[in-house]
Short mmCIF file of C-alpha atoms in Angstrom, two decimals:
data_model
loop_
_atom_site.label_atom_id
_atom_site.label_comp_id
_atom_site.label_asym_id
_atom_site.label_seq_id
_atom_site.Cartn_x
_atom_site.Cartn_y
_atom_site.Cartn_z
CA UNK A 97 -0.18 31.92 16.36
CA UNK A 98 1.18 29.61 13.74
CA UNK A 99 4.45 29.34 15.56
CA UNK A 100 2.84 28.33 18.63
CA UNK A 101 0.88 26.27 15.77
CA UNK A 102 4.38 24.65 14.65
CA UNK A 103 5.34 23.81 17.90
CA UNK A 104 2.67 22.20 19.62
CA UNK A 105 1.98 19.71 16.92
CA UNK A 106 5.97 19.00 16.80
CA UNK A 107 5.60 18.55 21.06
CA UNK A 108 2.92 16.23 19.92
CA UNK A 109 4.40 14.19 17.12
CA UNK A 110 7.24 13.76 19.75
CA UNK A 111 5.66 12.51 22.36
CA UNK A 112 3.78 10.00 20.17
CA UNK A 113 6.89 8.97 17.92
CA UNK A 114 8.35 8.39 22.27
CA UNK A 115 5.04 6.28 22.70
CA UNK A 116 5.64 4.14 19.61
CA UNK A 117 9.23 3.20 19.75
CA UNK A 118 8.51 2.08 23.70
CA UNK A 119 5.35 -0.27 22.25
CA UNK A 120 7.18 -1.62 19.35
CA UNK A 121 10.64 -1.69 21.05
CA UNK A 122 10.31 -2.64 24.62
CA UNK A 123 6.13 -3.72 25.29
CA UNK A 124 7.46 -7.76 24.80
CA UNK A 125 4.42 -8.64 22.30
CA UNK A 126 4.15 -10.96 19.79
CA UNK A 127 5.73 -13.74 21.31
CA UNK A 128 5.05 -16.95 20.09
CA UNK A 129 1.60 -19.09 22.27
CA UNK A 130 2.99 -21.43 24.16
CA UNK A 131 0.88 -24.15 22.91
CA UNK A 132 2.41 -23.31 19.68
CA UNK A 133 6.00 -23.61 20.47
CA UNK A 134 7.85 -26.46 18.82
CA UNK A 135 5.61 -26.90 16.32
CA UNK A 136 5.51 -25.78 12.25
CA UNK A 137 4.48 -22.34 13.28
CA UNK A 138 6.73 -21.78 15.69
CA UNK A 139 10.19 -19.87 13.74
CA UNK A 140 12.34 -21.40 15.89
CA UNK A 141 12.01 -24.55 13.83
CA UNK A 142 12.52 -23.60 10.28
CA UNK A 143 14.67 -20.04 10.50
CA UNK A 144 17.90 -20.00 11.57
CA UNK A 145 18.90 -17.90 14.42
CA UNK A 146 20.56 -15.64 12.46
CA UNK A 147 17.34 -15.36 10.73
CA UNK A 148 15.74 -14.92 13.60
CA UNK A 149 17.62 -12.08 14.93
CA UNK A 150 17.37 -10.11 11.99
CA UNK A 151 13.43 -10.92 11.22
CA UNK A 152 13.20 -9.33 14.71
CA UNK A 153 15.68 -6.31 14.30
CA UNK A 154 14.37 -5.42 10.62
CA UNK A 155 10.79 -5.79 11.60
CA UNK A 156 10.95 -4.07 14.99
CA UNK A 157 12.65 -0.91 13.03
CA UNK A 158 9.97 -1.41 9.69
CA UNK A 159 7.10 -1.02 12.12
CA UNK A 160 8.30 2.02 13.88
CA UNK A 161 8.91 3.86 10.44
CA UNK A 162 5.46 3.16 9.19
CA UNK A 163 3.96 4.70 12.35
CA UNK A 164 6.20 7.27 12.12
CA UNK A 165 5.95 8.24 8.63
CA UNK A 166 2.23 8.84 8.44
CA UNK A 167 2.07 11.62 10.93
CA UNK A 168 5.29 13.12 9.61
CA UNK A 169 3.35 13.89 6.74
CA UNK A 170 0.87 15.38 8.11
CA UNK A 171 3.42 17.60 9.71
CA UNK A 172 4.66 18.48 6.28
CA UNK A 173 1.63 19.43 4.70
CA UNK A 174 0.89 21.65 8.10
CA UNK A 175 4.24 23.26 7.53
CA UNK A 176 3.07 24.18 3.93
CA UNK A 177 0.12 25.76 5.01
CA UNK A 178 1.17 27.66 7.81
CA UNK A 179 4.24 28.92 6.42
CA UNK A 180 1.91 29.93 3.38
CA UNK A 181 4.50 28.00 1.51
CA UNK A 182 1.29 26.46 -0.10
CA UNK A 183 0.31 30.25 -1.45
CA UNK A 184 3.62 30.86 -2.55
CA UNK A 185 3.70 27.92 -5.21
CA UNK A 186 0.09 29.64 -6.00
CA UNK A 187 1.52 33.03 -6.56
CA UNK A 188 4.18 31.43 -8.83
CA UNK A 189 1.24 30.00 -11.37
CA UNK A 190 1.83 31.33 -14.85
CA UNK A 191 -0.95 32.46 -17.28
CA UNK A 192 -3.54 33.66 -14.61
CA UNK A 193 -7.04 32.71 -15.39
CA UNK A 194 -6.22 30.90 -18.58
CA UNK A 195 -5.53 26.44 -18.95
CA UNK A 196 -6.82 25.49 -14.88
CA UNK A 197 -5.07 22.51 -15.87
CA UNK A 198 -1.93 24.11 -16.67
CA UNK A 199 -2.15 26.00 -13.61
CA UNK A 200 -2.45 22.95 -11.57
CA UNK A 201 0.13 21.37 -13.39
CA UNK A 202 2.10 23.62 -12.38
CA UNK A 203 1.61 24.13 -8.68
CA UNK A 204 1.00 20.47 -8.20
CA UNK A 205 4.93 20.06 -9.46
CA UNK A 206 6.20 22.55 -7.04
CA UNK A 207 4.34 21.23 -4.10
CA UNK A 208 5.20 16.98 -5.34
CA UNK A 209 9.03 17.98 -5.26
CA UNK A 210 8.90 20.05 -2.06
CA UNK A 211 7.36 16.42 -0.57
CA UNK A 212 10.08 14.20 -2.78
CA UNK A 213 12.95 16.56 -1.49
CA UNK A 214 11.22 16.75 2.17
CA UNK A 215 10.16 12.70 2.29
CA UNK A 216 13.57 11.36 -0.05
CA UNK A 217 16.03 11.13 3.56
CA UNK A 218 13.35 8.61 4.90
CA UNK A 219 12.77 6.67 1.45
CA UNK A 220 16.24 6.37 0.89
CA UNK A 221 16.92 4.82 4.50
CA UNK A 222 14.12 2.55 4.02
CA UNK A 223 16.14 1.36 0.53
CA UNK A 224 19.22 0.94 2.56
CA UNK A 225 17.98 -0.96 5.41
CA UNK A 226 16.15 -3.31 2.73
CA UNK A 227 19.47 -3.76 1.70
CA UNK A 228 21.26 -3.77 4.12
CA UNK A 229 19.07 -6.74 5.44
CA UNK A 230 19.17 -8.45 2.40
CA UNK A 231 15.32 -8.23 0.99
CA UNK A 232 16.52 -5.85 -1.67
CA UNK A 233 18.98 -6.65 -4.14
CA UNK A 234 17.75 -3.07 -6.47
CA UNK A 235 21.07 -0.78 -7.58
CA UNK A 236 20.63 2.92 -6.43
CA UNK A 237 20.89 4.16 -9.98
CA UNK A 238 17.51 1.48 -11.08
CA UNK A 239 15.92 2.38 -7.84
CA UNK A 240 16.25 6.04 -8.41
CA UNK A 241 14.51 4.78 -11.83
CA UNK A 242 12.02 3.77 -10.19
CA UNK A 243 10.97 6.96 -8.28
CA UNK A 244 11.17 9.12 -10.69
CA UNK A 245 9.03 6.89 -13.03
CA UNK A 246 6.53 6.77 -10.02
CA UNK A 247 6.83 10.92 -9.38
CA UNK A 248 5.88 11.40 -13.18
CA UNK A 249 3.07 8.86 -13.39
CA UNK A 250 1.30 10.10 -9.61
CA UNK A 251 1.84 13.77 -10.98
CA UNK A 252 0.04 12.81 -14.20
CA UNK A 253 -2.80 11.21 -12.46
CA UNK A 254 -2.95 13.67 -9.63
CA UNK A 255 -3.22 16.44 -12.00
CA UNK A 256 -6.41 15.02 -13.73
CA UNK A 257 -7.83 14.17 -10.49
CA UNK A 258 -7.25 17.97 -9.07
CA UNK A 259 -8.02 19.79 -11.93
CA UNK A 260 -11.55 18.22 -11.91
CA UNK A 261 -12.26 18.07 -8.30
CA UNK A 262 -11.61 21.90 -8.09
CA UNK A 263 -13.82 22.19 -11.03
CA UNK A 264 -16.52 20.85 -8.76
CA UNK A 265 -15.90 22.67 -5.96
CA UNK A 266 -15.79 25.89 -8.08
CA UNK A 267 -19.42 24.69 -9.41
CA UNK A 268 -20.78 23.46 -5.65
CA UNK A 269 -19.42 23.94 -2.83
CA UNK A 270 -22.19 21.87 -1.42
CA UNK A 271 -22.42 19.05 -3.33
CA UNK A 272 -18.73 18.47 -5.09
CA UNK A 273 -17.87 15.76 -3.24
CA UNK A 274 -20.96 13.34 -4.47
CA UNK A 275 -19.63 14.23 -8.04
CA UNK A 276 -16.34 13.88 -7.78
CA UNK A 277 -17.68 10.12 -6.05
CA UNK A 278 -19.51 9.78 -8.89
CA UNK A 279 -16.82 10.81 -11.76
CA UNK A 280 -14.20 8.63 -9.67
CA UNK A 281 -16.21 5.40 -10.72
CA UNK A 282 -15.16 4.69 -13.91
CA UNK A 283 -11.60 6.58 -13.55
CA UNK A 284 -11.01 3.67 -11.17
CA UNK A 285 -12.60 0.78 -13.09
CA UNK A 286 -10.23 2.48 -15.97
CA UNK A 287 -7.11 2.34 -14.06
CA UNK A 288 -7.63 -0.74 -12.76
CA UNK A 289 -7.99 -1.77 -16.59
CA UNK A 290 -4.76 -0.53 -18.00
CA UNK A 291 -2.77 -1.15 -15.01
CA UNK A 292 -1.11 -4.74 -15.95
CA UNK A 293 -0.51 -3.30 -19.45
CA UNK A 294 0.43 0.27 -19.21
CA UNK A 295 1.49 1.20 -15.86
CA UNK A 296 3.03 -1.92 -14.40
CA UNK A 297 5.21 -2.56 -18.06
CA UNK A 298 7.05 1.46 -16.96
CA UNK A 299 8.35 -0.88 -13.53
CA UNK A 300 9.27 -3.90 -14.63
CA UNK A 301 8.96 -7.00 -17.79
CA UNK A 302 6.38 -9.22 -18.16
CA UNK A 303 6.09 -11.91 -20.37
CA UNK A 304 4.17 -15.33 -20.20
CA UNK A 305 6.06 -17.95 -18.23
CA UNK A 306 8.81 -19.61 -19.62
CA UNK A 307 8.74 -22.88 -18.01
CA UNK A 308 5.87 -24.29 -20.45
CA UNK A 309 5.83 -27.84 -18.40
CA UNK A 310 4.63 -25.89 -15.45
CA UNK A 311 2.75 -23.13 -17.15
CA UNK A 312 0.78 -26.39 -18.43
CA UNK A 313 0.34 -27.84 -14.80
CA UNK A 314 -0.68 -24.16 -13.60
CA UNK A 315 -3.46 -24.19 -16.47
CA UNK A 316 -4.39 -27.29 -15.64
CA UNK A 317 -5.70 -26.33 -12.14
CA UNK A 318 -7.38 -22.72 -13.61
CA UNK A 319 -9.44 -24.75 -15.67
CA UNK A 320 -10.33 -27.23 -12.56
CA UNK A 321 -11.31 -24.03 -11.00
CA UNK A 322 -13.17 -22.87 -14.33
CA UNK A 323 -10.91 -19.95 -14.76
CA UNK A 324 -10.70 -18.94 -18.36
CA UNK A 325 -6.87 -17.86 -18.81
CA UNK A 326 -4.56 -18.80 -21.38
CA UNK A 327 -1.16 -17.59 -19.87
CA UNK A 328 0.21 -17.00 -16.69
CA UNK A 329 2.93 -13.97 -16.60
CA UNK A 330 6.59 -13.78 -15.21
CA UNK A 331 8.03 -10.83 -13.72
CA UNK A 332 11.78 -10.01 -13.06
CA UNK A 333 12.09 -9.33 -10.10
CA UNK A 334 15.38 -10.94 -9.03
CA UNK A 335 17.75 -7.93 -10.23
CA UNK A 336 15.51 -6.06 -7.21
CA UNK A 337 14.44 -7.99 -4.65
CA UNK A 338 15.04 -11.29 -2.37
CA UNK A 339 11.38 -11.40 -1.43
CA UNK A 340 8.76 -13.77 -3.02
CA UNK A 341 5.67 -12.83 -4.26
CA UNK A 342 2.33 -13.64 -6.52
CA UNK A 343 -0.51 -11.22 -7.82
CA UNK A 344 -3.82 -11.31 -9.76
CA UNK A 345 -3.76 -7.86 -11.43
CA UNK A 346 -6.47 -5.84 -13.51
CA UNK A 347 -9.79 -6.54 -14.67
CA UNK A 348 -11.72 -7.36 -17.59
CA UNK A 349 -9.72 -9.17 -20.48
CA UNK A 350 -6.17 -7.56 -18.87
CA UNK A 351 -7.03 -9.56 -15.58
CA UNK A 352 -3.40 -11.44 -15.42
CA UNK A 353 -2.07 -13.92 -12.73
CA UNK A 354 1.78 -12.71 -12.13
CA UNK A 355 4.65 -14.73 -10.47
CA UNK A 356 7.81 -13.00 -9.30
CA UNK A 357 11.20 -15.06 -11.17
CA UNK A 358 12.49 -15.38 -7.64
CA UNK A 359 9.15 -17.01 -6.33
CA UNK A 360 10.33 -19.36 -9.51
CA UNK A 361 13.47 -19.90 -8.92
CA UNK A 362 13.41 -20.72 -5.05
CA UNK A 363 10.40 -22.77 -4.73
CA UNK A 364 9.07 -26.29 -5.42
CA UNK A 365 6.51 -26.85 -7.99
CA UNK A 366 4.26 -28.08 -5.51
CA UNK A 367 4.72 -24.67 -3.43
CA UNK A 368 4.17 -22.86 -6.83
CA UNK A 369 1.29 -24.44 -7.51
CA UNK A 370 -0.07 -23.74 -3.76
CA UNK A 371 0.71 -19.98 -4.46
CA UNK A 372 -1.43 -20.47 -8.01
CA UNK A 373 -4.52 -21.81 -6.36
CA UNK A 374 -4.61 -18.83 -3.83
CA UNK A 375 -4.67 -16.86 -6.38
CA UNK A 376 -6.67 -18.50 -8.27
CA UNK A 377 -9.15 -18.39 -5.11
CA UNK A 378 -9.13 -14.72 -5.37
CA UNK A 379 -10.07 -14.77 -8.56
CA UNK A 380 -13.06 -17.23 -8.08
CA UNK A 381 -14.27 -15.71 -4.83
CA UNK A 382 -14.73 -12.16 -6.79
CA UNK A 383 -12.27 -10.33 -4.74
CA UNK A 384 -11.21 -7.74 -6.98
CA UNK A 385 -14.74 -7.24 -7.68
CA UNK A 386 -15.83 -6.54 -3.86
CA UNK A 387 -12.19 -4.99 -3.41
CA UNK A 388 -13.34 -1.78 -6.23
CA UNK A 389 -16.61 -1.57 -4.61
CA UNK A 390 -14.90 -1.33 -1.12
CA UNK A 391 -12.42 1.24 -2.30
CA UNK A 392 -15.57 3.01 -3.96
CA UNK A 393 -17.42 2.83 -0.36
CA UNK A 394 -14.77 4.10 1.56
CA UNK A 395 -13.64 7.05 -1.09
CA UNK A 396 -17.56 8.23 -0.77
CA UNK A 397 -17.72 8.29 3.01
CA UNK A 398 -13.85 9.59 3.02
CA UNK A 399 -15.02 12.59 0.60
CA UNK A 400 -18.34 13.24 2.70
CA UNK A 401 -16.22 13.37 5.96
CA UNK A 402 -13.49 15.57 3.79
CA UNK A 403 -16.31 17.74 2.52
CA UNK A 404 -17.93 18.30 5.76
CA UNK A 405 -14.25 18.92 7.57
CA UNK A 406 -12.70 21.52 5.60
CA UNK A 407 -15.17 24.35 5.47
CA UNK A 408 -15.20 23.71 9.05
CA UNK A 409 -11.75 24.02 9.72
CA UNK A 410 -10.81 26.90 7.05
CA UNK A 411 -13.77 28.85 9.18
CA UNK A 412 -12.34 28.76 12.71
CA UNK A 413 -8.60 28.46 11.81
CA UNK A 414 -8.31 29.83 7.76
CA UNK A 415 -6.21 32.98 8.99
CA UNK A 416 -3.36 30.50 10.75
CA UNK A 417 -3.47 27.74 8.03
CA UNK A 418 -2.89 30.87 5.23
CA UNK A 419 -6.18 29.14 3.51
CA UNK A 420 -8.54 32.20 1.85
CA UNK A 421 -11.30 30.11 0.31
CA UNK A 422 -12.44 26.38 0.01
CA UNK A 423 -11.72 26.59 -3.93
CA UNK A 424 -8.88 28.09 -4.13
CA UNK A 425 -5.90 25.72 -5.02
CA UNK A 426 -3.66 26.60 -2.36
CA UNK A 427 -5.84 25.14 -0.08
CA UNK A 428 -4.89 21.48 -1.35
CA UNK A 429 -2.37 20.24 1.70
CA UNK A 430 -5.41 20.54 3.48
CA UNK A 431 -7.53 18.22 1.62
CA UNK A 432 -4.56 15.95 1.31
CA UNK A 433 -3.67 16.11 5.34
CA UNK A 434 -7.81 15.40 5.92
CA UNK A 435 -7.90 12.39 3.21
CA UNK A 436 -4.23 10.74 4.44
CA UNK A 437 -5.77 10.84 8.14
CA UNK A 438 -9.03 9.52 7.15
CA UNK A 439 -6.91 6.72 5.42
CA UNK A 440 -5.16 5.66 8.38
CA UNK A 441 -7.75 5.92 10.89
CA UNK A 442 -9.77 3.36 8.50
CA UNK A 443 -7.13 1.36 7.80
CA UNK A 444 -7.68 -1.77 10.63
CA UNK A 445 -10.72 -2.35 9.00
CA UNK A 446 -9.78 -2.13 5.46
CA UNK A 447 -7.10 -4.75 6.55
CA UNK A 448 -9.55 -6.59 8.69
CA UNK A 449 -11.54 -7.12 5.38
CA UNK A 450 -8.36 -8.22 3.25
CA UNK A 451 -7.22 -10.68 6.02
CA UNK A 452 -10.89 -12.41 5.33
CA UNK A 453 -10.34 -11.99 2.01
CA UNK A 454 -6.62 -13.63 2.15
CA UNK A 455 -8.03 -16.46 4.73
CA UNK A 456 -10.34 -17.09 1.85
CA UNK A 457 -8.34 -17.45 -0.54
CA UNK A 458 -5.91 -19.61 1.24
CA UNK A 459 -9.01 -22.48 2.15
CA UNK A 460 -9.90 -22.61 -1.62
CA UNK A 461 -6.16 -23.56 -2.14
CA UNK A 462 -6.07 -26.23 0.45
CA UNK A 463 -9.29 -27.36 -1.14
CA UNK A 464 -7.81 -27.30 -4.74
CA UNK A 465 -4.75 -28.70 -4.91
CA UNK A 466 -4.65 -30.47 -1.32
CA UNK A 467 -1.21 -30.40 -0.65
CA UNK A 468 -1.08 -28.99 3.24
CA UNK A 469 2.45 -29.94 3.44
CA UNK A 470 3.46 -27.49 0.45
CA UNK A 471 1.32 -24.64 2.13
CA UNK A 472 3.28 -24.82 5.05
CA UNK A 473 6.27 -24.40 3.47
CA UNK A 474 5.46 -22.47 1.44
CA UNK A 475 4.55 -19.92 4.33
CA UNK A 476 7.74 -20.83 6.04
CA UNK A 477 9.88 -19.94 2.76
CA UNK A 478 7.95 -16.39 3.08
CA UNK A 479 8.53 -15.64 6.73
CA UNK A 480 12.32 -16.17 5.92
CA UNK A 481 12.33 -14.62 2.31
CA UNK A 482 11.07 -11.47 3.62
CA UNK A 483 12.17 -11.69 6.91
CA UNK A 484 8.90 -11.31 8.09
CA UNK A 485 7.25 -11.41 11.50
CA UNK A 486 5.38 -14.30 12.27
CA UNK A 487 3.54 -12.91 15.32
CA UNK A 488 3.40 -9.27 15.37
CA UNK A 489 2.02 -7.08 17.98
CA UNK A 490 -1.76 -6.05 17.92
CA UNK A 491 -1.12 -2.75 16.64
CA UNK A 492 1.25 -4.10 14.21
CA UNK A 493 -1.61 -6.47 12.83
CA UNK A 494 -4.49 -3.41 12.95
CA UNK A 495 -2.76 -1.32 10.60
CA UNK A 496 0.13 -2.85 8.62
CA UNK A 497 -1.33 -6.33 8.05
CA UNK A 498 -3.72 -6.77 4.92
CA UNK A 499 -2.78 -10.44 5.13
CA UNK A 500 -3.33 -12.77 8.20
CA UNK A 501 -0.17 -13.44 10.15
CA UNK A 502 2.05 -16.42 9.35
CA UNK A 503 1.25 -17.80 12.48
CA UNK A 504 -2.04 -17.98 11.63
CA UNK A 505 -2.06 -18.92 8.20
CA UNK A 506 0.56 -21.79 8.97
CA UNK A 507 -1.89 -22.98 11.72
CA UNK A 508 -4.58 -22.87 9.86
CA UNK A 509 -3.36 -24.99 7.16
CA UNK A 510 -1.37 -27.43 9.45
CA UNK A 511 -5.08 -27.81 11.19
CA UNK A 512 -6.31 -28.39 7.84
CA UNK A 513 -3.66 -31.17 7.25
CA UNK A 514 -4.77 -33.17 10.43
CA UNK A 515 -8.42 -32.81 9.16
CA UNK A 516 -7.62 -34.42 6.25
CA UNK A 517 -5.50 -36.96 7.79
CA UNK A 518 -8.56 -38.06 10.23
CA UNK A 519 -11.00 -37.55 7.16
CA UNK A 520 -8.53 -39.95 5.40
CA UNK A 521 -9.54 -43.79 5.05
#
């Protein structure tokens, strides 16, 4: 049964990997409107067609790996569970019945390298084609830093998170999930808190700007948009990356406003101070604020929907997934393959909600600093930076895009521009 298992869902992955490289590849979308051609949307007019070709060609193979990746995954944890790999790494747990969290520890470590070993051919291709294409600019040895850095920290934080959620399911098996919702409150509001100052430091250095003239000018506008700051932070970025980029991080009193050295050192102050008022917007519209709550929403249905699932499915198919009982720990690729579908299934409108949120954000810049000519370049220096895609395809968008597309935030700014030019006296 659990070969037949094994090959079925590899028939399936198959087939829909085959579906996915003919929609991305060869379905023709995302072209350009006609009624848009020519003008400051259109990449014809400010790429190059080098540029172009490789936006396309790096995007076109981006896309396809993200749709692909997911459901390999899934694939992976399935292999765990019907090979009984996942009991193995049980079996292997020292001091039985004594330290849970030593136990987890333990198993949790086996299982996160089996997915590092299993997962590292695909990471590492997606470092070479970034720079191959030249978006990254990262050494192997400092991105290998980087990994392992982020294997340690997710195994920390995952083996909290386990080690109390089969607590709860030990204590109900009926009603765990509502207290692990409940527990995961302020565990989030408490990441959130320290991330800017402990987690983000392990990545990369911060420090407040360096270019005081325009840390002045970048004040200047918080306070016209009543934002009580007292530094804006610079990260270094360049010795990794071509891309540009801008973040408000944290809450509380570690709430920072970040700009990437190469989003420095390759744009106008003007553009700068475009990128600052977005920002700045996100700050004043709340949107880390509804963005917790969100993530709190969706973790509680996710968890009901998790908690209602797996009983169901360890019932009518326990013997071929090698799963005993609900509480045991070997039965965590299961929770993880439920939770990572839920994820992706939700994710259109999670990104539906951060595209408002981004479209937002970019109006309260236009309204700040009123400078429509830098936002468009500013987009345009982006698209080419990143050699993004300034029309994807509607699937593209759905699950991949938690910002609006460059075509439609250039539009929407250049329509703001002509607004203000017939508004103008």
């Amino acid at each position: 049964m659990a070969k037949k298992w094994g090959i079925t869902a590899l028939l399936v992955f198959g087939l829909y990997a085959l579906v996915m490289y003919v929609y991305i590849f060869h379905s023709g979308s995302g072209d350009i409107p006609a009624g848009l051609k020519g003008t400051v949307a259109d990449p014809n007019v400010f790429m190059t067609e080098r540029e172009l070709y490789l936006s396309e060609e790096y995007s076109k193979i981006r896309n396809f790996l993200f749709f692909v990746i997911t459901p390999l995954e899934w694939l992976i944890y399935l292999f765990i569970l019907i090979t009984g790999l996942s009991q193995v790494f049980e079996r292997w747990l020292p001091l039985k019945n004594k330290w849970a969290i030593v136990q987890n520890a333990v198993y949790l470590f086996l299982l996160s390298v089996f997915l590092f070993i299993a997962l590292f051919p695909i990471d590492y291709y997606r470092y070479y084609l970034s720079k191959y294409y030249g978006i990254s600019t990262q050494v192997f040895s400092s991105w290998m830093r980087d990994n392992v850095i982020d294997f340690w920290v997710t195994l920390g934080e995952t083996v909290l998170i386990v080690t109390v959620l089969y607590w709860l399911i030990n204590k109900s098996t009926k009603r765990w999930w509502l207290h692990a919702w409940l527990l995961m409150i302020p565990f989030t509001i408490f990441l959130m808190f320290i991330q800017p100052v402990v987690i983000d430091p392990l990545y990369n250095d911060f420090y407040p700007l360096t270019n005081k003239e325009l840390e002045t000018k970048i004040l200047a506008v918080a306070e016209q948009a009543n934002i009580p700051t007292e530094h804006v932070y610079e990260v270094n970025m360049a010795e990794k990356t071509n891309a540009l980029n801008a973040y408000v991080t944290g809450i509380g009193s570690n709430a920072r406003i970040v700009l990437w050295d190469t989003t420095l050192s390759r744009l106008s102050e003007n553009e700068i101070l475009f990128i600052m008022a977005h920002e700045m917007g996100h700050y004043v519209e709340k949107h880390i604020y509804f963005g917790i709550a969100g993530y709190l929403l969706t973790t509680l249905v996710g968890l009901w929907l998790t908690a209602k699932l797996m009983p169901w499915i360890i019932t009518r198919f326990g013997r071929v997934l090698k799963i005993k009982r609900l509480n045991a720990i070997h039965s965590l690729p299961l929770f993880l393959l439920i939770t990572s579908f839920l994820l992706f299934v939700s994710s259109p409108a999670s990104n539906y909600v951060s595209r408002y949120q981004e479209t937002r954000a970019d109006r309260y810049a236009m309204e700040l600093v009123a400078d429509p000519e830098a936002a468009v370049s500013t987009f345009q220096a982006l698209t080419k930076a990143g050699l993004n895609e300034v029309n994807p395809p509607l699937l593209v968008k759905w699950f991949r895009y938690g910002h609006p597309t460059m075509l439609d935030r250039i539009t929407n700014v250049a329509g703001e521009k002509e607004t203000m030019e017939q508004d103008a006296p």
